[in-house]
Short mmCIF file of C-alpha atoms in Angstrom, two decimals:
data_model
loop_
_atom_site.label_atom_id
_atom_site.label_comp_id
_atom_site.label_asym_id
_atom_site.label_seq_id
_atom_site.Cartn_x
_atom_site.Cartn_y
_atom_site.Cartn_z
CA UNK A 2 113.74 104.42 138.27
CA UNK A 3 110.29 102.89 139.61
CA UNK A 4 109.55 99.44 139.83
CA UNK A 5 107.60 97.86 137.28
CA UNK A 6 105.17 94.86 137.32
CA UNK A 7 102.53 92.81 135.63
CA UNK A 8 99.17 93.16 135.70
CA UNK A 9 96.11 90.64 135.31
CA UNK A 10 92.64 90.55 134.60
CA UNK A 11 91.06 87.80 135.82
CA UNK A 12 87.33 87.93 134.63
CA UNK A 13 85.31 85.25 136.47
CA UNK A 14 81.96 83.92 136.49
CA UNK A 15 80.42 86.03 139.30
CA UNK A 16 83.02 88.89 139.05
CA UNK A 17 85.91 90.80 137.69
CA UNK A 18 89.53 90.85 139.57
CA UNK A 19 92.63 92.82 139.12
CA UNK A 20 95.77 91.89 140.25
CA UNK A 21 99.29 93.21 140.02
CA UNK A 22 102.31 90.89 140.52
CA UNK A 23 105.97 91.59 141.03
CA UNK A 24 109.00 89.71 139.81
CA UNK A 25 109.01 87.27 142.78
CA UNK A 26 105.28 86.56 141.80
CA UNK A 27 104.07 88.50 145.17
CA UNK A 28 100.84 90.15 144.95
CA UNK A 29 100.82 93.82 145.13
CA UNK A 30 97.45 94.86 144.08
CA UNK A 31 94.05 93.50 144.24
CA UNK A 32 90.72 94.86 143.48
CA UNK A 33 87.36 92.99 142.45
CA UNK A 34 83.79 93.85 141.56
CA UNK A 35 80.73 91.70 141.45
CA UNK A 36 78.43 91.65 138.33
CA UNK A 37 74.71 90.86 137.69
CA UNK A 38 73.50 87.01 137.16
CA UNK A 39 70.55 87.29 134.93
CA UNK A 40 68.29 84.32 134.46
CA UNK A 41 65.86 84.74 132.08
CA UNK A 42 64.13 81.49 131.90
CA UNK A 43 65.04 78.49 133.96
CA UNK A 44 68.46 76.73 132.85
CA UNK A 45 69.33 80.42 131.00
CA UNK A 46 72.24 82.06 132.60
CA UNK A 47 73.49 85.37 130.90
CA UNK A 48 75.83 88.54 131.78
CA UNK A 49 75.97 91.93 130.70
CA UNK A 50 79.20 92.53 128.44
CA UNK A 51 78.95 95.94 128.63
CA UNK A 52 78.70 95.83 132.83
CA UNK A 53 81.70 93.35 132.53
CA UNK A 54 83.64 96.08 130.60
CA UNK A 55 82.68 99.02 132.92
CA UNK A 56 83.43 96.68 136.01
CA UNK A 57 87.14 95.87 134.27
CA UNK A 58 88.18 99.69 133.94
CA UNK A 59 86.91 99.88 137.64
CA UNK A 60 88.80 97.34 139.31
CA UNK A 61 91.88 98.02 137.13
CA UNK A 62 91.69 101.82 137.83
CA UNK A 63 91.10 101.29 141.60
CA UNK A 64 93.74 98.04 141.94
CA UNK A 65 96.23 100.82 140.73
CA UNK A 66 95.44 103.63 142.95
CA UNK A 67 95.14 101.30 145.98
CA UNK A 68 98.77 100.07 145.78
CA UNK A 69 100.28 103.37 144.45
CA UNK A 70 101.18 101.74 141.18
CA UNK A 71 100.99 104.20 138.02
CA UNK A 72 100.05 102.64 134.45
CA UNK A 73 103.21 103.59 133.25
CA UNK A 74 104.76 101.11 135.89
CA UNK A 75 102.85 98.27 133.90
CA UNK A 76 105.00 96.15 131.54
CA UNK A 77 101.98 94.19 130.56
CA UNK A 78 98.82 92.72 130.99
CA UNK A 79 97.37 89.75 130.80
CA UNK A 80 93.86 88.14 130.78
CA UNK A 81 91.90 85.00 132.12
CA UNK A 82 88.32 84.46 131.79
CA UNK A 83 85.62 82.24 132.55
CA UNK A 84 85.13 79.82 129.58
CA UNK A 85 83.00 79.49 126.88
CA UNK A 86 80.43 82.00 127.78
CA UNK A 87 80.06 83.72 124.47
CA UNK A 88 79.44 87.35 123.23
CA UNK A 89 78.49 88.41 119.68
CA UNK A 90 78.93 92.10 118.94
CA UNK A 91 78.71 94.83 116.17
CA UNK A 92 82.22 95.20 114.36
CA UNK A 93 81.75 99.03 113.76
CA UNK A 94 80.03 99.90 116.95
CA UNK A 95 81.68 97.75 119.42
CA UNK A 96 78.09 97.03 120.82
CA UNK A 97 76.89 93.57 121.66
CA UNK A 98 73.63 92.43 119.80
CA UNK A 99 72.63 90.26 122.94
CA UNK A 100 74.06 89.48 126.53
CA UNK A 101 76.75 87.16 126.94
CA UNK A 102 75.45 83.48 127.04
CA UNK A 103 77.33 82.07 130.28
CA UNK A 104 78.76 78.62 130.00
CA UNK A 105 76.32 77.27 132.70
CA UNK A 106 73.61 78.32 130.01
CA UNK A 107 71.51 75.44 128.92
CA UNK A 108 69.08 76.90 126.50
CA UNK A 109 70.75 74.78 123.49
CA UNK A 110 70.46 71.43 124.80
CA UNK A 111 67.95 70.62 122.32
CA UNK A 112 70.26 71.34 119.42
CA UNK A 113 72.97 69.20 121.29
CA UNK A 114 70.19 66.16 121.32
CA UNK A 115 69.61 66.83 117.80
CA UNK A 116 73.30 66.56 117.11
CA UNK A 117 73.37 63.38 118.92
CA UNK A 118 70.63 61.88 116.98
CA UNK A 119 72.46 62.77 113.67
CA UNK A 120 75.70 60.54 114.99
CA UNK A 121 77.86 63.48 114.99
CA UNK A 122 79.13 63.34 118.67
CA UNK A 123 82.23 61.13 117.76
CA UNK A 124 83.06 63.54 114.55
CA UNK A 125 82.68 66.66 116.84
CA UNK A 126 85.06 64.93 119.46
CA UNK A 127 87.56 63.89 116.82
CA UNK A 128 88.05 67.44 116.04
CA UNK A 129 87.88 69.33 119.20
CA UNK A 130 88.54 66.73 121.99
CA UNK A 131 85.45 67.92 123.56
CA UNK A 132 81.99 66.22 124.66
CA UNK A 133 79.02 67.72 122.39
CA UNK A 134 77.40 69.97 125.09
CA UNK A 135 75.64 73.06 125.43
CA UNK A 136 78.13 74.14 127.55
CA UNK A 137 80.78 75.32 124.58
CA UNK A 138 80.22 78.20 122.35
CA UNK A 139 79.26 76.82 119.07
CA UNK A 140 75.48 76.39 120.28
CA UNK A 141 75.84 79.69 122.02
CA UNK A 142 76.78 81.68 118.92
CA UNK A 143 74.33 79.95 116.80
CA UNK A 144 71.38 80.73 119.14
CA UNK A 145 72.31 84.51 119.24
CA UNK A 146 72.06 84.46 115.61
CA UNK A 147 68.99 82.70 115.09
CA UNK A 148 67.14 84.20 118.30
CA UNK A 149 68.92 87.23 119.33
CA UNK A 150 67.08 89.69 117.24
CA UNK A 151 63.67 89.74 118.23
CA UNK A 152 64.72 89.86 121.65
CA UNK A 153 67.10 92.67 121.41
CA UNK A 154 67.69 95.79 119.21
CA UNK A 155 66.72 95.72 115.53
CA UNK A 156 69.63 96.61 113.30
CA UNK A 157 69.19 100.26 112.04
CA UNK A 158 70.25 98.50 108.34
CA UNK A 159 67.19 96.35 108.69
CA UNK A 160 68.79 92.98 108.34
CA UNK A 161 68.78 90.19 110.71
CA UNK A 162 71.53 89.14 112.41
CA UNK A 163 72.57 85.95 110.14
CA UNK A 164 72.51 88.37 107.12
CA UNK A 165 74.74 91.02 108.89
CA UNK A 166 76.97 87.91 110.13
CA UNK A 167 77.20 86.86 106.60
CA UNK A 168 78.13 90.42 105.60
CA UNK A 169 81.12 90.51 107.86
CA UNK A 170 79.49 93.10 110.03
CA UNK A 171 79.41 91.08 113.28
CA UNK A 172 82.15 89.42 115.60
CA UNK A 173 81.83 86.68 118.03
CA UNK A 174 84.28 85.83 120.99
CA UNK A 175 84.69 84.27 124.28
CA UNK A 176 85.37 86.92 127.05
CA UNK A 177 88.93 86.96 126.86
CA UNK A 178 88.29 87.94 123.11
CA UNK A 179 85.63 90.84 124.10
CA UNK A 180 88.13 92.28 126.57
CA UNK A 181 91.11 92.28 124.46
CA UNK A 182 88.79 93.80 121.43
CA UNK A 183 87.84 96.53 124.43
CA UNK A 184 91.57 96.99 125.52
CA UNK A 185 93.25 97.09 121.97
CA UNK A 186 90.53 97.25 119.12
CA UNK A 187 92.02 94.19 117.86
CA UNK A 188 90.12 90.91 117.42
CA UNK A 189 92.00 88.14 119.18
CA UNK A 190 91.82 85.23 120.98
CA UNK A 191 94.50 82.54 122.56
CA UNK A 192 94.68 78.84 121.73
CA UNK A 193 93.34 77.71 125.04
CA UNK A 194 90.00 79.54 124.65
CA UNK A 195 89.74 78.62 121.08
CA UNK A 196 89.90 75.21 121.71
CA UNK A 197 86.71 75.34 124.15
CA UNK A 198 84.16 76.90 121.36
CA UNK A 199 83.65 73.44 119.62
CA UNK A 200 84.63 75.06 116.62
CA UNK A 201 88.29 74.75 116.67
CA UNK A 202 90.13 72.06 115.32
CA UNK A 203 92.72 71.06 118.07
CA UNK A 204 95.08 68.75 115.78
CA UNK A 205 95.25 71.32 112.91
CA UNK A 206 95.10 74.33 115.16
CA UNK A 207 92.91 76.09 113.12
CA UNK A 208 89.07 77.17 112.95
CA UNK A 209 87.32 74.21 111.15
CA UNK A 210 85.41 75.06 108.17
CA UNK A 211 83.18 71.88 108.61
CA UNK A 212 82.08 72.92 112.23
CA UNK A 213 82.06 76.89 111.08
CA UNK A 214 79.20 75.45 108.78
CA UNK A 215 77.32 72.95 110.81
CA UNK A 216 76.71 75.47 113.22
CA UNK A 217 76.40 78.56 110.77
CA UNK A 218 79.13 80.90 112.31
CA UNK A 219 80.68 82.81 108.95
CA UNK A 220 84.81 82.87 109.29
CA UNK A 221 84.39 86.65 109.46
CA UNK A 222 83.00 86.30 112.95
CA UNK A 223 85.65 84.41 114.51
CA UNK A 224 88.82 85.87 115.92
CA UNK A 225 92.03 85.48 115.14
CA UNK A 226 94.10 82.77 117.48
CA UNK A 227 97.62 83.53 118.86
CA UNK A 228 99.79 81.84 121.40
CA UNK A 229 99.02 82.10 124.96
CA UNK A 230 102.19 84.14 125.65
CA UNK A 231 102.57 86.04 122.68
CA UNK A 232 105.74 88.03 121.81
CA UNK A 233 103.87 89.63 118.92
CA UNK A 234 101.68 91.17 121.61
CA UNK A 235 97.54 91.22 121.13
CA UNK A 236 97.98 95.01 120.88
CA UNK A 237 98.41 97.92 123.19
CA UNK A 238 95.60 99.98 125.71
CA UNK A 239 94.75 103.10 124.19
CA UNK A 240 96.58 105.95 125.33
CA UNK A 241 93.64 108.52 125.36
CA UNK A 242 91.82 105.35 126.85
CA UNK A 243 90.96 104.91 130.69
CA UNK A 244 94.52 103.81 131.37
CA UNK A 245 95.94 106.97 129.65
CA UNK A 246 99.09 104.71 129.12
CA UNK A 247 99.83 102.21 125.88
CA UNK A 248 100.39 98.91 127.77
CA UNK A 249 101.36 95.83 126.03
CA UNK A 250 98.68 92.95 126.15
CA UNK A 251 100.42 90.04 125.40
CA UNK A 252 99.08 87.06 127.56
CA UNK A 253 95.71 85.27 127.74
CA UNK A 254 94.45 82.23 128.76
CA UNK A 255 91.00 80.51 130.06
CA UNK A 256 90.45 80.00 133.48
CA UNK A 257 91.54 76.61 134.15
CA UNK A 258 94.45 76.57 131.89
CA UNK A 259 95.79 79.83 133.68
CA UNK A 260 95.53 77.77 136.96
CA UNK A 261 97.72 75.04 135.18
CA UNK A 262 100.34 77.70 134.05
CA UNK A 263 100.10 79.66 137.47
CA UNK A 264 101.13 76.54 139.16
CA UNK A 265 103.95 75.78 136.70
CA UNK A 266 102.73 72.64 135.43
CA UNK A 267 105.19 73.09 132.46
CA UNK A 268 106.17 69.12 132.09
CA UNK A 269 104.03 66.50 130.68
CA UNK A 270 102.39 64.71 133.74
CA UNK A 271 102.32 67.80 135.98
CA UNK A 272 98.71 68.17 137.09
CA UNK A 273 96.77 70.42 139.10
CA UNK A 274 93.30 70.45 140.63
CA UNK A 275 91.46 73.72 141.51
CA UNK A 276 88.78 73.36 144.41
CA UNK A 277 86.05 75.78 143.93
CA UNK A 278 82.04 75.73 143.27
CA UNK A 279 83.33 72.75 141.51
CA UNK A 280 86.67 71.11 140.80
CA UNK A 281 88.72 71.14 137.46
CA UNK A 282 91.75 68.73 136.94
CA UNK A 283 94.07 69.17 134.46
CA UNK A 284 97.12 67.16 133.54
CA UNK A 285 99.67 68.34 131.07
CA UNK A 286 100.09 65.78 128.21
CA UNK A 287 102.86 67.67 126.48
CA UNK A 288 103.01 68.29 122.73
CA UNK A 289 100.32 65.18 122.30
CA UNK A 290 96.57 65.55 122.19
CA UNK A 291 95.49 62.56 124.37
CA UNK A 292 92.19 61.20 123.35
CA UNK A 293 90.39 60.20 126.40
CA UNK A 294 88.68 56.59 127.02
CA UNK A 295 87.73 57.58 130.35
CA UNK A 296 85.10 60.62 129.90
CA UNK A 297 87.70 63.16 130.18
CA UNK A 298 88.00 66.17 127.70
CA UNK A 299 91.09 66.54 125.25
CA UNK A 300 91.98 70.31 125.33
CA UNK A 301 94.69 73.05 124.41
CA UNK A 302 96.79 73.54 127.60
CA UNK A 303 98.66 76.59 126.52
CA UNK A 304 101.27 77.97 124.13
CA UNK A 305 104.32 80.09 124.19
CA UNK A 306 105.43 82.18 121.30
CA UNK A 307 107.44 79.92 119.01
CA UNK A 308 107.12 76.84 120.82
CA UNK A 309 104.65 73.83 119.95
CA UNK A 310 101.26 73.71 121.72
CA UNK A 311 100.92 71.88 124.91
CA UNK A 312 98.02 69.79 125.11
CA UNK A 313 95.89 68.69 128.71
CA UNK A 314 93.67 66.24 129.58
CA UNK A 315 90.40 67.88 131.55
CA UNK A 316 88.17 66.60 134.30
CA UNK A 317 85.02 68.63 135.50
CA UNK A 318 83.65 67.63 138.72
CA UNK A 319 80.26 69.90 139.12
CA UNK A 320 80.03 70.01 142.59
CA UNK A 321 82.91 70.12 145.43
CA UNK A 322 82.94 73.48 147.35
CA UNK A 323 79.29 73.58 146.53
CA UNK A 324 78.82 70.44 149.03
CA UNK A 325 80.29 72.38 151.70
CA UNK A 326 77.77 75.43 151.18
CA UNK A 327 74.99 72.77 151.08
CA UNK A 328 76.22 71.35 154.64
CA UNK A 329 75.62 75.46 156.01
CA UNK A 330 72.33 75.90 153.51
CA UNK A 331 70.77 73.01 155.64
CA UNK A 332 72.29 73.65 158.97
CA UNK A 333 74.62 70.97 159.72
CA UNK A 334 77.53 73.62 159.94
CA UNK A 335 77.60 77.44 160.55
CA UNK A 336 80.58 77.99 158.28
CA UNK A 337 83.07 76.36 155.83
CA UNK A 338 85.75 76.47 158.69
CA UNK A 339 84.02 74.43 161.07
CA UNK A 340 84.07 71.22 158.67
CA UNK A 341 87.59 69.86 159.59
CA UNK A 342 86.88 70.27 163.48
CA UNK A 343 83.35 68.16 162.87
CA UNK A 344 85.09 65.83 160.65
CA UNK A 345 88.30 65.15 162.98
CA UNK A 346 85.81 64.39 165.82
CA UNK A 347 84.95 60.86 164.41
CA UNK A 348 87.40 58.36 163.42
CA UNK A 349 85.35 57.36 160.53
CA UNK A 350 81.96 57.97 158.61
CA UNK A 351 80.64 54.54 160.01
CA UNK A 352 79.93 53.69 156.45
CA UNK A 353 78.18 56.63 155.36
CA UNK A 354 78.57 57.93 151.91
CA UNK A 355 77.61 61.18 150.31
CA UNK A 356 77.27 61.74 146.48
CA UNK A 357 76.97 65.29 145.95
CA UNK A 358 75.31 64.94 142.39
CA UNK A 359 73.07 67.90 143.01
CA UNK A 360 73.19 68.91 139.37
CA UNK A 361 74.17 65.42 138.09
CA UNK A 362 77.72 64.04 137.83
CA UNK A 363 80.48 65.30 135.48
CA UNK A 364 83.87 63.29 134.60
CA UNK A 365 84.12 60.44 134.27
CA UNK A 366 80.53 59.41 134.93
CA UNK A 367 78.80 62.32 132.47
CA UNK A 368 75.09 61.33 134.35
CA UNK A 369 73.00 64.60 134.07
CA UNK A 370 70.10 62.49 135.79
CA UNK A 371 72.07 61.58 139.07
CA UNK A 372 71.15 63.23 141.97
CA UNK A 373 72.58 64.00 145.26
CA UNK A 374 72.55 60.83 147.62
CA UNK A 375 73.17 59.88 151.18
CA UNK A 376 73.73 56.06 151.71
CA UNK A 377 74.62 53.84 155.00
CA UNK A 378 73.07 55.85 157.64
CA UNK A 379 71.72 53.78 160.88
CA UNK A 380 70.50 55.65 163.77
CA UNK A 381 73.76 56.04 165.17
CA UNK A 382 74.68 58.46 162.56
CA UNK A 383 75.40 61.90 163.46
CA UNK A 384 75.97 64.92 161.59
CA UNK A 385 79.54 64.55 162.26
CA UNK A 386 79.64 61.68 160.14
CA UNK A 387 77.81 63.13 157.31
CA UNK A 388 80.21 66.31 157.30
CA UNK A 389 83.08 63.68 157.30
CA UNK A 390 81.60 61.90 154.24
CA UNK A 391 81.08 65.16 152.40
CA UNK A 392 84.50 66.01 152.54
CA UNK A 393 85.57 62.44 151.78
CA UNK A 394 83.21 62.78 148.49
CA UNK A 395 85.36 65.43 147.22
CA UNK A 396 88.44 63.72 147.59
CA UNK A 397 86.83 60.31 145.84
CA UNK A 398 85.33 62.46 142.95
CA UNK A 399 89.26 63.82 142.44
CA UNK A 400 90.59 59.98 142.69
CA UNK A 401 88.07 59.13 139.84
CA UNK A 402 89.58 61.65 137.79
CA UNK A 403 93.37 60.74 138.89
CA UNK A 404 92.79 57.05 137.52
CA UNK A 405 91.20 58.29 134.48
CA UNK A 406 93.95 60.75 133.88
CA UNK A 407 96.80 57.84 134.37
CA UNK A 408 94.58 55.39 132.58
CA UNK A 409 94.52 57.88 129.45
CA UNK A 410 98.09 59.36 129.55
CA UNK A 411 100.16 56.56 130.84
CA UNK A 412 101.60 58.81 133.05
CA UNK A 413 101.95 57.80 136.92
CA UNK A 414 101.31 61.08 139.08
CA UNK A 415 103.72 61.80 141.70
CA UNK A 416 102.27 64.99 142.95
CA UNK A 417 99.11 66.86 142.59
CA UNK A 418 99.17 70.64 143.02
CA UNK A 419 96.30 72.09 144.45
CA UNK A 420 94.37 75.48 145.08
CA UNK A 421 91.05 77.19 145.13
CA UNK A 422 89.03 78.22 147.98
CA UNK A 423 88.48 74.40 149.79
CA UNK A 424 92.18 73.79 149.83
CA UNK A 425 92.49 75.93 152.97
CA UNK A 426 90.94 72.98 154.62
CA UNK A 427 94.05 71.05 155.93
CA UNK A 428 91.91 68.04 156.85
CA UNK A 429 90.74 67.77 153.20
CA UNK A 430 94.05 68.17 151.85
CA UNK A 431 95.34 65.57 154.07
CA UNK A 432 92.24 63.46 153.09
CA UNK A 433 92.82 63.82 149.39
CA UNK A 434 96.37 62.69 149.95
CA UNK A 435 95.42 59.62 151.74
CA UNK A 436 92.43 58.72 149.35
CA UNK A 437 94.71 59.20 146.25
CA UNK A 438 97.85 58.08 147.68
CA UNK A 439 100.06 60.85 146.61
CA UNK A 440 101.63 63.85 147.63
CA UNK A 441 99.53 66.97 147.45
CA UNK A 442 101.06 70.37 147.47
CA UNK A 443 99.65 73.68 148.26
CA UNK A 444 101.26 77.10 147.22
CA UNK A 445 101.93 80.32 148.94
CA UNK A 446 100.24 82.20 146.24
CA UNK A 447 96.68 80.48 145.48
CA UNK A 448 95.29 83.22 143.44
CA UNK A 449 96.88 80.77 140.49
CA UNK A 450 94.34 81.81 138.01
CA UNK A 451 95.53 85.35 137.77
CA UNK A 452 98.98 84.46 138.19
CA UNK A 453 99.05 82.38 135.30
CA UNK A 454 98.11 84.93 132.95
CA UNK A 455 100.44 87.65 134.41
CA UNK A 456 103.13 85.06 133.86
CA UNK A 457 101.94 84.30 130.23
CA UNK A 458 102.29 88.24 129.84
CA UNK A 459 105.36 88.98 131.62
CA UNK A 460 107.23 86.09 129.47
CA UNK A 461 106.02 87.39 126.33
CA UNK A 462 107.48 90.77 127.04
CA UNK A 463 110.74 89.67 128.75
CA UNK A 464 109.83 90.70 132.44
CA UNK A 465 110.35 86.97 133.18
CA UNK A 466 112.85 85.40 130.68
CA UNK A 467 112.20 81.83 131.28
CA UNK A 468 109.82 79.68 132.72
CA UNK A 469 112.44 78.43 135.29
CA UNK A 470 112.37 81.80 137.02
CA UNK A 471 108.89 80.86 137.40
CA UNK A 472 109.22 77.70 138.92
CA UNK A 473 111.79 79.23 141.35
CA UNK A 474 108.81 81.50 142.15
CA UNK A 475 106.82 78.62 142.98
CA UNK A 476 106.83 78.18 146.81
CA UNK A 477 105.03 75.25 148.62
CA UNK A 478 102.83 76.64 151.82
CA UNK A 479 102.13 73.39 153.00
CA UNK A 480 102.81 69.71 151.54
CA UNK A 481 100.67 66.61 152.45
CA UNK A 482 101.75 62.92 152.31
CA UNK A 483 99.81 59.60 152.68
CA UNK A 484 99.11 58.74 156.17
CA UNK A 485 96.63 55.95 155.52
CA UNK A 486 97.10 52.17 154.60
CA UNK A 487 97.02 51.72 150.90
CA UNK A 488 94.59 48.66 151.24
CA UNK A 489 92.31 50.74 153.58
CA UNK A 490 92.31 53.41 151.05
CA UNK A 491 91.27 51.18 148.56
CA UNK A 492 88.62 49.61 150.39
CA UNK A 493 86.98 53.00 151.08
CA UNK A 494 87.30 54.09 147.55
CA UNK A 495 85.28 50.38 146.52
CA UNK A 496 82.67 51.37 148.09
CA UNK A 497 82.19 54.84 146.67
CA UNK A 498 81.55 53.28 143.40
CA UNK A 499 78.66 51.23 144.88
CA UNK A 500 77.50 54.72 146.37
CA UNK A 501 77.71 56.63 142.79
CA UNK A 502 75.75 53.66 141.25
CA UNK A 503 72.98 54.44 143.73
CA UNK A 504 72.98 58.13 142.61
CA UNK A 505 72.76 57.67 139.10
CA UNK A 506 69.63 57.82 136.78
CA UNK A 507 67.61 59.02 139.33
CA UNK A 508 65.55 62.18 138.07
CA UNK A 509 63.75 60.17 135.57
CA UNK A 510 60.62 62.24 135.62
CA UNK A 511 62.76 65.39 134.72
#
């Protein structure tokens, strides 16, 4: 009998990846394809949903072929996705009425400011756990219904989009729902993605009638919400479709929740930080939705079939790995790998602090007018000091979130599990351990987002029986423990607050 596997579609902001994992959680196949970034106006970001679907079929087909794996050997498919990105499509034809509005898109900022002026921010946060922001799907859906028709195709039926939505002719969803629909024909999302729309009540665990009314989204448009790992299955791929097999689609998670799952953070207090362009720090808070007093988001972590929802606190750092890219842009380094060598060549930053607020500050500060700042320079400052200060800034921002997490949750963190491109830098990992004064664990399989969605799907169909099997799969590549004196770490971090203060509210003219 041929070996069997679980496949994961990882649909990200810049491209789509397909991976196949075996029972031990090891990678068997890996294929990737970029898609176009569309910028119709400053601050607007769109993707073509049809291109994303075509690329998905391409990477799945290529990944299986390259690995010599047949579709009949897949016991299940899982999906993970860029969160908040929103699509509206025709229920009958399956055609999008407009490009997807990407999570980064800021075109609905005016609408958000209206809501702020109407004192509805706390009302929304109380239901959804989210900051009221253009980041989330609610205002994006509203914008498409109000504005897409003049920009795109006129309906053959002559009615405008709002009328068609009211008549039940249109569907909306995040990228996971779009892919599930294209794969199975069913209109389904999971609890983690639903919780990022700003339309879903994370306490009642259902679409919120008042929020749907606020944003003018008919209930007939929104997908059915299911567990992230669903024994009832979201559906099967079409035997007459591109795979030519009926493969169960059984798991879905937003990308950061998928990384939490892939890092096997199944217990209250477990935490992970993903260091990419930005950094996303999530802590499992168990079956309690912990409200934040420190600028964090309260969100759904995941849900397994027949079990209670697991909630999470989330902190978003806008600029992490992108700060290293900036060093390259301004010719201070030739490549990212050089940062460790340069940073090690000096004993300290000589009092230099770099605050990488290039696009404002995220959690816990939430200052959109903050800007990038370097302070403390003298004539003796060299590029090595600035490079080291940049790496330290990533560690300081993470400590900001770690302290906010501990204060909100009341849970003391003992180990932080890390993943993402920047954690290949051993110097940064050690620095992170020193600054937070906690152990840092880097896993062997660092594609934790895809792995998490594979785990969710595999659990649903019995490929793995229990989460204990997944814990057994999780293997440390390297662990980093604090080597710095705690008083020194605290003193360095105290000056970080001073540097952040100097970056704040800078872009007053914008």
